[in-house]
């Protein structure tokens, strides 16, 4: 049985004051929940939010990290610095990193390996663009992103990996993949992991869906056999929206 994992990616939103206010609301509202919950504020708010979620059932995530531990990397944040402020999970390969900031599979793989070796968990994001889906290439694109993103990752490390399937055309658009389409892709991801690793690893892997997850569609998405969680963007920015998503089964 896989434990549901609901994560909020706050992207480039919220000052420190706004972030701490939301974190406090979530800690109170979600105190009794038994699913896994993560919030990923912007870098500038990590330290203060960390103090609020410490010792609660909410874990602290980061939205990205550098591919090196330290050095002359102006503007970057290292995994050691993330751990230092209480981060335990890092989102890597988000479509905005891939398509707005030009991150390629090779760089993402380097970051995944470094995060794992530094003891961080990883949410590896994959997903096709609308042209790729319309051309019938969605599975091929996702398979490549998984194979390349997980290159040289040992079976032992796979317990620290979550995969988030986020079709690019569904992110921030209000257009959600149908639960059936999302479930089909999740099943395909599990098949890919079976071929790369083993049926056991594929069976225990948590696969989140991301892309316009809202309180009114979370339940039907989460009802699907292969959808184990959600990576939520816009609807993670207020307690009014995020709390009912976490409580999708209530
Ligand atoms: P939205 O929920 O705003 O579509 O964003 C999804 C996402 O990119 C989460 O990482």
PDB file of C-alpha atoms and ligand atoms in Angstrom:
ATOM      1  CA  UNK A   1       0.000   0.000   0.000  1.00  0.00           C
ATOM      2  CA  UNK A   2       1.439   3.361  -1.040  1.00  0.00           C
ATOM      3  CA  UNK A   3       0.936   6.359   1.291  1.00  0.00           C
ATOM      4  CA  UNK A   4      -0.534   9.365  -0.550  1.00  0.00           C
ATOM      5  CA  UNK A   5       1.840  12.267  -0.909  1.00  0.00           C
ATOM      6  CA  UNK A   6       0.433  15.772  -1.480  1.00  0.00           C
ATOM      7  CA  UNK A   7       2.958  18.517  -2.154  1.00  0.00           C
ATOM      8  CA  UNK A   8       2.610  22.245  -2.684  1.00  0.00           C
ATOM      9  CA  UNK A   9       5.039  24.014  -5.005  1.00  0.00           C
ATOM     10  CA  UNK A  10       4.749  27.714  -4.193  1.00  0.00           C
ATOM     11  CA  UNK A  11       6.936  28.699  -7.180  1.00  0.00           C
ATOM     12  CA  UNK A  12       7.982  32.380  -7.157  1.00  0.00           C
ATOM     13  CA  UNK A  13       5.276  33.515  -4.777  1.00  0.00           C
ATOM     14  CA  UNK A  14       5.211  34.882  -1.239  1.00  0.00           C
ATOM     15  CA  UNK A  15       7.372  37.149   0.855  1.00  0.00           C
ATOM     16  CA  UNK A  16       8.720  35.780   4.127  1.00  0.00           C
ATOM     17  CA  UNK A  17       5.745  37.256   6.001  1.00  0.00           C
ATOM     18  CA  UNK A  18       3.211  35.771   3.597  1.00  0.00           C
ATOM     19  CA  UNK A  19       4.961  32.396   3.583  1.00  0.00           C
ATOM     20  CA  UNK A  20       5.115  32.088   7.360  1.00  0.00           C
ATOM     21  CA  UNK A  21       1.459  33.110   7.665  1.00  0.00           C
ATOM     22  CA  UNK A  22       0.381  30.367   5.232  1.00  0.00           C
ATOM     23  CA  UNK A  23       2.663  27.786   6.836  1.00  0.00           C
ATOM     24  CA  UNK A  24       1.108  28.507  10.243  1.00  0.00           C
ATOM     25  CA  UNK A  25      -2.411  28.099   8.834  1.00  0.00           C
ATOM     26  CA  UNK A  26      -1.473  24.774   7.224  1.00  0.00           C
ATOM     27  CA  UNK A  27       0.218  23.392  10.331  1.00  0.00           C
ATOM     28  CA  UNK A  28      -2.976  24.000  12.315  1.00  0.00           C
ATOM     29  CA  UNK A  29      -5.445  22.867   9.668  1.00  0.00           C
ATOM     30  CA  UNK A  30      -3.572  19.700   8.655  1.00  0.00           C
ATOM     31  CA  UNK A  31      -2.303  18.544  12.049  1.00  0.00           C
ATOM     32  CA  UNK A  32      -4.429  15.386  12.040  1.00  0.00           C
ATOM     33  CA  UNK A  33      -3.766  14.250   8.468  1.00  0.00           C
ATOM     34  CA  UNK A  34      -1.994  10.945   7.967  1.00  0.00           C
ATOM     35  CA  UNK A  35      -0.958  11.313   4.323  1.00  0.00           C
ATOM     36  CA  UNK A  36       2.461  12.724   3.525  1.00  0.00           C
ATOM     37  CA  UNK A  37       2.452  16.529   3.089  1.00  0.00           C
ATOM     38  CA  UNK A  38       5.184  18.795   1.720  1.00  0.00           C
ATOM     39  CA  UNK A  39       5.393  22.514   1.069  1.00  0.00           C
ATOM     40  CA  UNK A  40       8.099  24.112  -1.076  1.00  0.00           C
ATOM     41  CA  UNK A  41       8.345  27.864  -0.455  1.00  0.00           C
ATOM     42  CA  UNK A  42      10.818  30.068  -2.365  1.00  0.00           C
ATOM     43  CA  UNK A  43      14.442  29.946  -1.140  1.00  0.00           C
ATOM     44  CA  UNK A  44      14.153  33.243   0.739  1.00  0.00           C
ATOM     45  CA  UNK A  45      11.369  31.894   2.980  1.00  0.00           C
ATOM     46  CA  UNK A  46      12.811  28.416   3.652  1.00  0.00           C
ATOM     47  CA  UNK A  47      14.509  29.228   6.946  1.00  0.00           C
ATOM     48  CA  UNK A  48      11.517  30.909   8.562  1.00  0.00           C
ATOM     49  CA  UNK A  49       9.025  28.326   7.257  1.00  0.00           C
ATOM     50  CA  UNK A  50      11.353  25.592   8.485  1.00  0.00           C
ATOM     51  CA  UNK A  51      10.989  26.865  12.052  1.00  0.00           C
ATOM     52  CA  UNK A  52       7.198  26.659  11.727  1.00  0.00           C
ATOM     53  CA  UNK A  53       6.930  23.146  10.264  1.00  0.00           C
ATOM     54  CA  UNK A  54       9.656  21.589  12.426  1.00  0.00           C
ATOM     55  CA  UNK A  55       8.247  18.700  14.445  1.00  0.00           C
ATOM     56  CA  UNK A  56       4.922  18.741  12.534  1.00  0.00           C
ATOM     57  CA  UNK A  57       3.583  16.362   9.859  1.00  0.00           C
ATOM     58  CA  UNK A  58       4.562  18.820   7.087  1.00  0.00           C
ATOM     59  CA  UNK A  59       7.954  18.357   5.450  1.00  0.00           C
ATOM     60  CA  UNK A  60       9.954  21.146   3.866  1.00  0.00           C
ATOM     61  CA  UNK A  61      10.823  21.006   0.178  1.00  0.00           C
ATOM     62  CA  UNK A  62      12.938  23.182  -2.099  1.00  0.00           C
ATOM     63  CA  UNK A  63      12.034  23.988  -5.701  1.00  0.00           C
ATOM     64  CA  UNK A  64      15.471  23.487  -7.252  1.00  0.00           C
ATOM     65  CA  UNK A  65      19.164  23.300  -6.334  1.00  0.00           C
ATOM     66  CA  UNK A  66      22.624  23.673  -7.830  1.00  0.00           C
ATOM     67  CA  UNK A  67      24.534  20.782  -9.377  1.00  0.00           C
ATOM     68  CA  UNK A  68      27.533  21.430  -7.122  1.00  0.00           C
ATOM     69  CA  UNK A  69      28.068  21.501  -3.372  1.00  0.00           C
ATOM     70  CA  UNK A  70      29.889  24.846  -3.281  1.00  0.00           C
ATOM     71  CA  UNK A  71      32.038  27.179  -5.326  1.00  0.00           C
ATOM     72  CA  UNK A  72      31.841  29.958  -7.875  1.00  0.00           C
ATOM     73  CA  UNK A  73      28.182  29.526  -8.888  1.00  0.00           C
ATOM     74  CA  UNK A  74      26.661  32.977  -8.672  1.00  0.00           C
ATOM     75  CA  UNK A  75      22.962  32.848  -7.949  1.00  0.00           C
ATOM     76  CA  UNK A  76      22.806  29.151  -7.104  1.00  0.00           C
ATOM     77  CA  UNK A  77      21.864  27.335  -3.878  1.00  0.00           C
ATOM     78  CA  UNK A  78      23.636  24.140  -2.857  1.00  0.00           C
ATOM     79  CA  UNK A  79      22.130  20.979  -1.339  1.00  0.00           C
ATOM     80  CA  UNK A  80      24.253  21.531   1.766  1.00  0.00           C
ATOM     81  CA  UNK A  81      22.638  24.950   2.221  1.00  0.00           C
ATOM     82  CA  UNK A  82      19.185  23.433   1.755  1.00  0.00           C
ATOM     83  CA  UNK A  83      19.844  20.775   4.402  1.00  0.00           C
ATOM     84  CA  UNK A  84      21.214  23.479   6.675  1.00  0.00           C
ATOM     85  CA  UNK A  85      17.806  25.208   6.746  1.00  0.00           C
ATOM     86  CA  UNK A  86      15.816  22.003   7.253  1.00  0.00           C
ATOM     87  CA  UNK A  87      14.930  20.976   3.697  1.00  0.00           C
ATOM     88  CA  UNK A  88      14.543  17.216   3.234  1.00  0.00           C
ATOM     89  CA  UNK A  89      13.157  17.010  -0.331  1.00  0.00           C
ATOM     90  CA  UNK A  90      14.038  18.840  -3.517  1.00  0.00           C
ATOM     91  CA  UNK A  91      11.942  19.211  -6.687  1.00  0.00           C
ATOM     92  CA  UNK A  92      14.123  18.657  -9.767  1.00  0.00           C
ATOM     93  CA  UNK A  93      13.401  18.813 -13.484  1.00  0.00           C
ATOM     94  CA  UNK A  94      10.278  20.935 -13.139  1.00  0.00           C
ATOM     95  CA  UNK A  95       8.942  21.890 -16.560  1.00  0.00           C
ATOM     96  CA  UNK A  96       9.599  25.566 -15.857  1.00  0.00           C
ATOM     97  CA  UNK A  97      13.260  24.691 -15.202  1.00  0.00           C
ATOM     98  CA  UNK A  98      13.353  22.594 -18.374  1.00  0.00           C
ATOM     99  CA  UNK A  99      11.500  24.894 -20.748  1.00  0.00           C
ATOM    100  CA  UNK A 100      12.024  28.423 -19.393  1.00  0.00           C
ATOM    101  CA  UNK A 101      15.554  27.999 -18.002  1.00  0.00           C
ATOM    102  CA  UNK A 102      16.826  25.432 -20.489  1.00  0.00           C
ATOM    103  CA  UNK A 103      17.709  22.602 -18.099  1.00  0.00           C
ATOM    104  CA  UNK A 104      18.489  19.420 -20.005  1.00  0.00           C
ATOM    105  CA  UNK A 105      18.226  15.803 -18.832  1.00  0.00           C
ATOM    106  CA  UNK A 106      21.981  15.573 -18.296  1.00  0.00           C
ATOM    107  CA  UNK A 107      22.027  18.499 -15.859  1.00  0.00           C
ATOM    108  CA  UNK A 108      18.895  17.235 -14.103  1.00  0.00           C
ATOM    109  CA  UNK A 109      20.517  13.805 -13.700  1.00  0.00           C
ATOM    110  CA  UNK A 110      23.615  15.416 -12.191  1.00  0.00           C
ATOM    111  CA  UNK A 111      21.418  17.247  -9.691  1.00  0.00           C
ATOM    112  CA  UNK A 112      19.424  14.087  -8.859  1.00  0.00           C
ATOM    113  CA  UNK A 113      22.638  12.173  -8.142  1.00  0.00           C
ATOM    114  CA  UNK A 114      24.044  14.968  -5.996  1.00  0.00           C
ATOM    115  CA  UNK A 115      20.804  15.414  -4.023  1.00  0.00           C
ATOM    116  CA  UNK A 116      20.650  11.682  -3.242  1.00  0.00           C
ATOM    117  CA  UNK A 117      24.310  11.493  -2.293  1.00  0.00           C
ATOM    118  CA  UNK A 118      23.753  14.453   0.068  1.00  0.00           C
ATOM    119  CA  UNK A 119      20.854  12.611   1.721  1.00  0.00           C
ATOM    120  CA  UNK A 120      17.997  14.614   0.215  1.00  0.00           C
ATOM    121  CA  UNK A 121      14.912  13.009  -1.280  1.00  0.00           C
ATOM    122  CA  UNK A 122      13.979  14.001  -4.830  1.00  0.00           C
ATOM    123  CA  UNK A 123      10.723  14.693  -6.638  1.00  0.00           C
ATOM    124  CA  UNK A 124      11.699  14.205 -10.279  1.00  0.00           C
ATOM    125  CA  UNK A 125       9.260  15.969 -12.616  1.00  0.00           C
ATOM    126  CA  UNK A 126       8.545  14.658 -16.094  1.00  0.00           C
ATOM    127  CA  UNK A 127       5.932  15.537 -18.697  1.00  0.00           C
ATOM    128  CA  UNK A 128       5.319  16.174 -22.354  1.00  0.00           C
ATOM    129  CA  UNK A 129       4.433  19.353 -24.230  1.00  0.00           C
ATOM    130  CA  UNK A 130       1.132  19.585 -26.124  1.00  0.00           C
ATOM    131  CA  UNK A 131       2.856  19.220 -29.534  1.00  0.00           C
ATOM    132  CA  UNK A 132       4.498  16.039 -28.301  1.00  0.00           C
ATOM    133  CA  UNK A 133       1.192  14.637 -27.070  1.00  0.00           C
ATOM    134  CA  UNK A 134      -0.618  15.571 -30.293  1.00  0.00           C
ATOM    135  CA  UNK A 135       2.120  13.879 -32.314  1.00  0.00           C
ATOM    136  CA  UNK A 136       1.596  10.667 -30.317  1.00  0.00           C
ATOM    137  CA  UNK A 137       4.981  10.999 -28.603  1.00  0.00           C
ATOM    138  CA  UNK A 138       3.926  11.601 -24.989  1.00  0.00           C
ATOM    139  CA  UNK A 139       5.103   8.207 -23.706  1.00  0.00           C
ATOM    140  CA  UNK A 140       8.361   8.364 -25.622  1.00  0.00           C
ATOM    141  CA  UNK A 141       9.165  11.819 -24.168  1.00  0.00           C
ATOM    142  CA  UNK A 142       8.333  10.761 -20.608  1.00  0.00           C
ATOM    143  CA  UNK A 143      10.287   7.512 -20.954  1.00  0.00           C
ATOM    144  CA  UNK A 144      13.374   9.419 -22.128  1.00  0.00           C
ATOM    145  CA  UNK A 145      13.092  11.933 -19.286  1.00  0.00           C
ATOM    146  CA  UNK A 146      12.866   9.084 -16.769  1.00  0.00           C
ATOM    147  CA  UNK A 147      15.698   7.021 -18.242  1.00  0.00           C
ATOM    148  CA  UNK A 148      17.990  10.028 -18.520  1.00  0.00           C
ATOM    149  CA  UNK A 149      16.969  11.595 -15.217  1.00  0.00           C
ATOM    150  CA  UNK A 150      17.585   8.334 -13.324  1.00  0.00           C
ATOM    151  CA  UNK A 151      20.777   7.344 -15.150  1.00  0.00           C
ATOM    152  CA  UNK A 152      23.230   5.684 -12.709  1.00  0.00           C
ATOM    153  CA  UNK A 153      20.760   5.860  -9.803  1.00  0.00           C
ATOM    154  CA  UNK A 154      21.047   2.644  -7.800  1.00  0.00           C
ATOM    155  CA  UNK A 155      18.013   0.520  -6.835  1.00  0.00           C
ATOM    156  CA  UNK A 156      18.806   1.316  -3.169  1.00  0.00           C
ATOM    157  CA  UNK A 157      18.373   5.019  -3.842  1.00  0.00           C
ATOM    158  CA  UNK A 158      14.988   4.597  -5.544  1.00  0.00           C
ATOM    159  CA  UNK A 159      13.182   4.674  -2.172  1.00  0.00           C
ATOM    160  CA  UNK A 160      14.200   8.335  -2.004  1.00  0.00           C
ATOM    161  CA  UNK A 161      12.696   9.184  -5.390  1.00  0.00           C
ATOM    162  CA  UNK A 162       9.146  10.344  -6.128  1.00  0.00           C
ATOM    163  CA  UNK A 163       8.142  10.933  -9.723  1.00  0.00           C
ATOM    164  CA  UNK A 164       5.750  13.753 -10.585  1.00  0.00           C
ATOM    165  CA  UNK A 165       3.993  13.485 -13.931  1.00  0.00           C
ATOM    166  CA  UNK A 166       3.209  17.058 -14.938  1.00  0.00           C
ATOM    167  CA  UNK A 167       2.036  17.418 -18.540  1.00  0.00           C
ATOM    168  CA  UNK A 168       3.307  20.847 -19.576  1.00  0.00           C
ATOM    169  CA  UNK A 169      -0.018  21.771 -21.198  1.00  0.00           C
ATOM    170  CA  UNK A 170      -1.840  21.264 -17.870  1.00  0.00           C
ATOM    171  CA  UNK A 171       0.391  23.467 -15.722  1.00  0.00           C
ATOM    172  CA  UNK A 172      -1.172  26.767 -14.720  1.00  0.00           C
ATOM    173  CA  UNK A 173      -3.703  26.516 -17.551  1.00  0.00           C
ATOM    174  CA  UNK A 174      -6.769  25.255 -15.716  1.00  0.00           C
ATOM    175  CA  UNK A 175      -6.769  22.319 -18.145  1.00  0.00           C
ATOM    176  CA  UNK A 176      -6.282  19.093 -16.190  1.00  0.00           C
ATOM    177  CA  UNK A 177      -5.418  15.779 -17.781  1.00  0.00           C
ATOM    178  CA  UNK A 178      -8.448  13.520 -17.475  1.00  0.00           C
ATOM    179  CA  UNK A 179      -8.031  11.095 -14.576  1.00  0.00           C
ATOM    180  CA  UNK A 180      -7.954   8.288 -17.191  1.00  0.00           C
ATOM    181  CA  UNK A 181      -5.188   9.908 -19.276  1.00  0.00           C
ATOM    182  CA  UNK A 182      -3.151  10.668 -16.163  1.00  0.00           C
ATOM    183  CA  UNK A 183      -3.623   7.130 -14.842  1.00  0.00           C
ATOM    184  CA  UNK A 184      -2.554   5.660 -18.190  1.00  0.00           C
ATOM    185  CA  UNK A 185       0.657   7.668 -18.118  1.00  0.00           C
ATOM    186  CA  UNK A 186       1.295   6.741 -14.491  1.00  0.00           C
ATOM    187  CA  UNK A 187       0.857   3.068 -15.395  1.00  0.00           C
ATOM    188  CA  UNK A 188       3.318   3.561 -18.232  1.00  0.00           C
ATOM    189  CA  UNK A 189       5.796   5.198 -15.805  1.00  0.00           C
ATOM    190  CA  UNK A 190       5.461   2.189 -13.488  1.00  0.00           C
ATOM    191  CA  UNK A 191       6.117  -0.114 -16.463  1.00  0.00           C
ATOM    192  CA  UNK A 192       9.210   1.910 -17.336  1.00  0.00           C
ATOM    193  CA  UNK A 193      10.485   1.631 -13.748  1.00  0.00           C
ATOM    194  CA  UNK A 194       9.797  -2.120 -13.773  1.00  0.00           C
ATOM    195  CA  UNK A 195      11.990  -2.470 -16.860  1.00  0.00           C
ATOM    196  CA  UNK A 196      14.730  -0.231 -15.438  1.00  0.00           C
ATOM    197  CA  UNK A 197      14.662  -1.648 -11.887  1.00  0.00           C
ATOM    198  CA  UNK A 198      12.186  -4.269 -10.691  1.00  0.00           C
ATOM    199  CA  UNK A 199       8.450  -4.865 -10.204  1.00  0.00           C
ATOM    200  CA  UNK A 200       8.929  -4.340  -6.433  1.00  0.00           C
ATOM    201  CA  UNK A 201      10.517  -0.919  -6.889  1.00  0.00           C
ATOM    202  CA  UNK A 202       7.843   0.065  -9.428  1.00  0.00           C
ATOM    203  CA  UNK A 203       5.088  -1.094  -7.074  1.00  0.00           C
ATOM    204  CA  UNK A 204       6.320   1.019  -4.149  1.00  0.00           C
ATOM    205  CA  UNK A 205       7.215   4.113  -6.208  1.00  0.00           C
ATOM    206  CA  UNK A 206       5.063   7.169  -5.411  1.00  0.00           C
ATOM    207  CA  UNK A 207       3.880   8.864  -8.601  1.00  0.00           C
ATOM    208  CA  UNK A 208       2.278  12.285  -8.199  1.00  0.00           C
ATOM    209  CA  UNK A 209       0.146  14.028 -10.792  1.00  0.00           C
ATOM    210  CA  UNK A 210       0.612  17.774 -11.287  1.00  0.00           C
ATOM    211  CA  UNK A 211      -1.153  20.279 -13.528  1.00  0.00           C
ATOM    212  CA  UNK A 212      -4.197  22.310 -12.453  1.00  0.00           C
ATOM    213  CA  UNK A 213      -4.999  20.120  -9.445  1.00  0.00           C
ATOM    214  CA  UNK A 214      -7.826  21.866  -7.565  1.00  0.00           C
ATOM    215  CA  UNK A 215     -10.164  20.992  -4.687  1.00  0.00           C
ATOM    216  CA  UNK A 216     -12.858  19.981  -7.213  1.00  0.00           C
ATOM    217  CA  UNK A 217     -10.756  17.464  -9.154  1.00  0.00           C
ATOM    218  CA  UNK A 218      -8.348  16.074  -6.545  1.00  0.00           C
ATOM    219  CA  UNK A 219     -10.679  13.287  -5.423  1.00  0.00           C
ATOM    220  CA  UNK A 220     -11.281  11.812  -8.884  1.00  0.00           C
ATOM    221  CA  UNK A 221      -7.588  12.013  -9.769  1.00  0.00           C
ATOM    222  CA  UNK A 222      -6.541  10.400  -6.481  1.00  0.00           C
ATOM    223  CA  UNK A 223      -9.130   7.634  -6.946  1.00  0.00           C
ATOM    224  CA  UNK A 224      -7.082   6.206  -9.829  1.00  0.00           C
ATOM    225  CA  UNK A 225      -5.004   3.139  -9.080  1.00  0.00           C
ATOM    226  CA  UNK A 226      -1.694   4.589 -10.233  1.00  0.00           C
ATOM    227  CA  UNK A 227      -2.075   8.152  -8.940  1.00  0.00           C
ATOM    228  CA  UNK A 228      -0.491   8.319  -5.488  1.00  0.00           C
ATOM    229  CA  UNK A 229      -0.355  12.024  -4.872  1.00  0.00           C
ATOM    230  CA  UNK A 230      -0.388  15.516  -6.277  1.00  0.00           C
ATOM    231  CA  UNK A 231       2.139  18.251  -6.928  1.00  0.00           C
ATOM    232  CA  UNK A 232       0.049  21.382  -6.640  1.00  0.00           C
ATOM    233  CA  UNK A 233       0.982  24.858  -7.916  1.00  0.00           C
ATOM    234  CA  UNK A 234      -1.597  27.651  -7.910  1.00  0.00           C
ATOM    235  CA  UNK A 235      -3.978  25.916  -5.524  1.00  0.00           C
ATOM    236  CA  UNK A 236      -1.170  25.456  -2.981  1.00  0.00           C
ATOM    237  CA  UNK A 237      -0.992  29.210  -2.402  1.00  0.00           C
ATOM    238  CA  UNK A 238      -3.961  29.480  -0.048  1.00  0.00           C
ATOM    239  CA  UNK A 239      -5.094  27.279   2.833  1.00  0.00           C
ATOM    240  CA  UNK A 240      -8.650  27.508   1.477  1.00  0.00           C
ATOM    241  CA  UNK A 241      -7.592  25.563  -1.614  1.00  0.00           C
ATOM    242  CA  UNK A 242      -4.688  23.428  -0.386  1.00  0.00           C
ATOM    243  CA  UNK A 243      -6.354  22.029   2.742  1.00  0.00           C
ATOM    244  CA  UNK A 244      -9.295  20.441   0.857  1.00  0.00           C
ATOM    245  CA  UNK A 245      -6.860  18.974  -1.682  1.00  0.00           C
ATOM    246  CA  UNK A 246      -4.908  17.290   1.125  1.00  0.00           C
ATOM    247  CA  UNK A 247      -8.260  16.177   2.579  1.00  0.00           C
ATOM    248  CA  UNK A 248      -9.481  14.869  -0.810  1.00  0.00           C
ATOM    249  CA  UNK A 249     -10.880  11.708   0.788  1.00  0.00           C
ATOM    250  CA  UNK A 250     -12.901  13.442   3.519  1.00  0.00           C
TER     251      UNK A 250
HETATM  252  P1  LIG B   1      -0.570  24.356 -11.270  1.00  0.00           P
HETATM  253  O1  LIG B   1      -1.197  23.519 -10.176  1.00  0.00           O
HETATM  254  O2  LIG B   1      -0.630  25.826 -11.009  1.00  0.00           O
HETATM  255  O3  LIG B   1      -1.066  23.960 -12.621  1.00  0.00           O
HETATM  256  O4  LIG B   1       1.015  23.999 -11.250  1.00  0.00           O
HETATM  257  C1  LIG B   1       1.419  22.691 -11.267  1.00  0.00           C
HETATM  258  C2  LIG B   1       2.880  22.627 -11.019  1.00  0.00           C
HETATM  259  O5  LIG B   1       3.669  23.027 -11.863  1.00  0.00           O
HETATM  260  C3  LIG B   1       3.344  22.114  -9.723  1.00  0.00           C
HETATM  261  O6  LIG B   1       4.720  21.886  -9.723  1.00  0.00           O
END
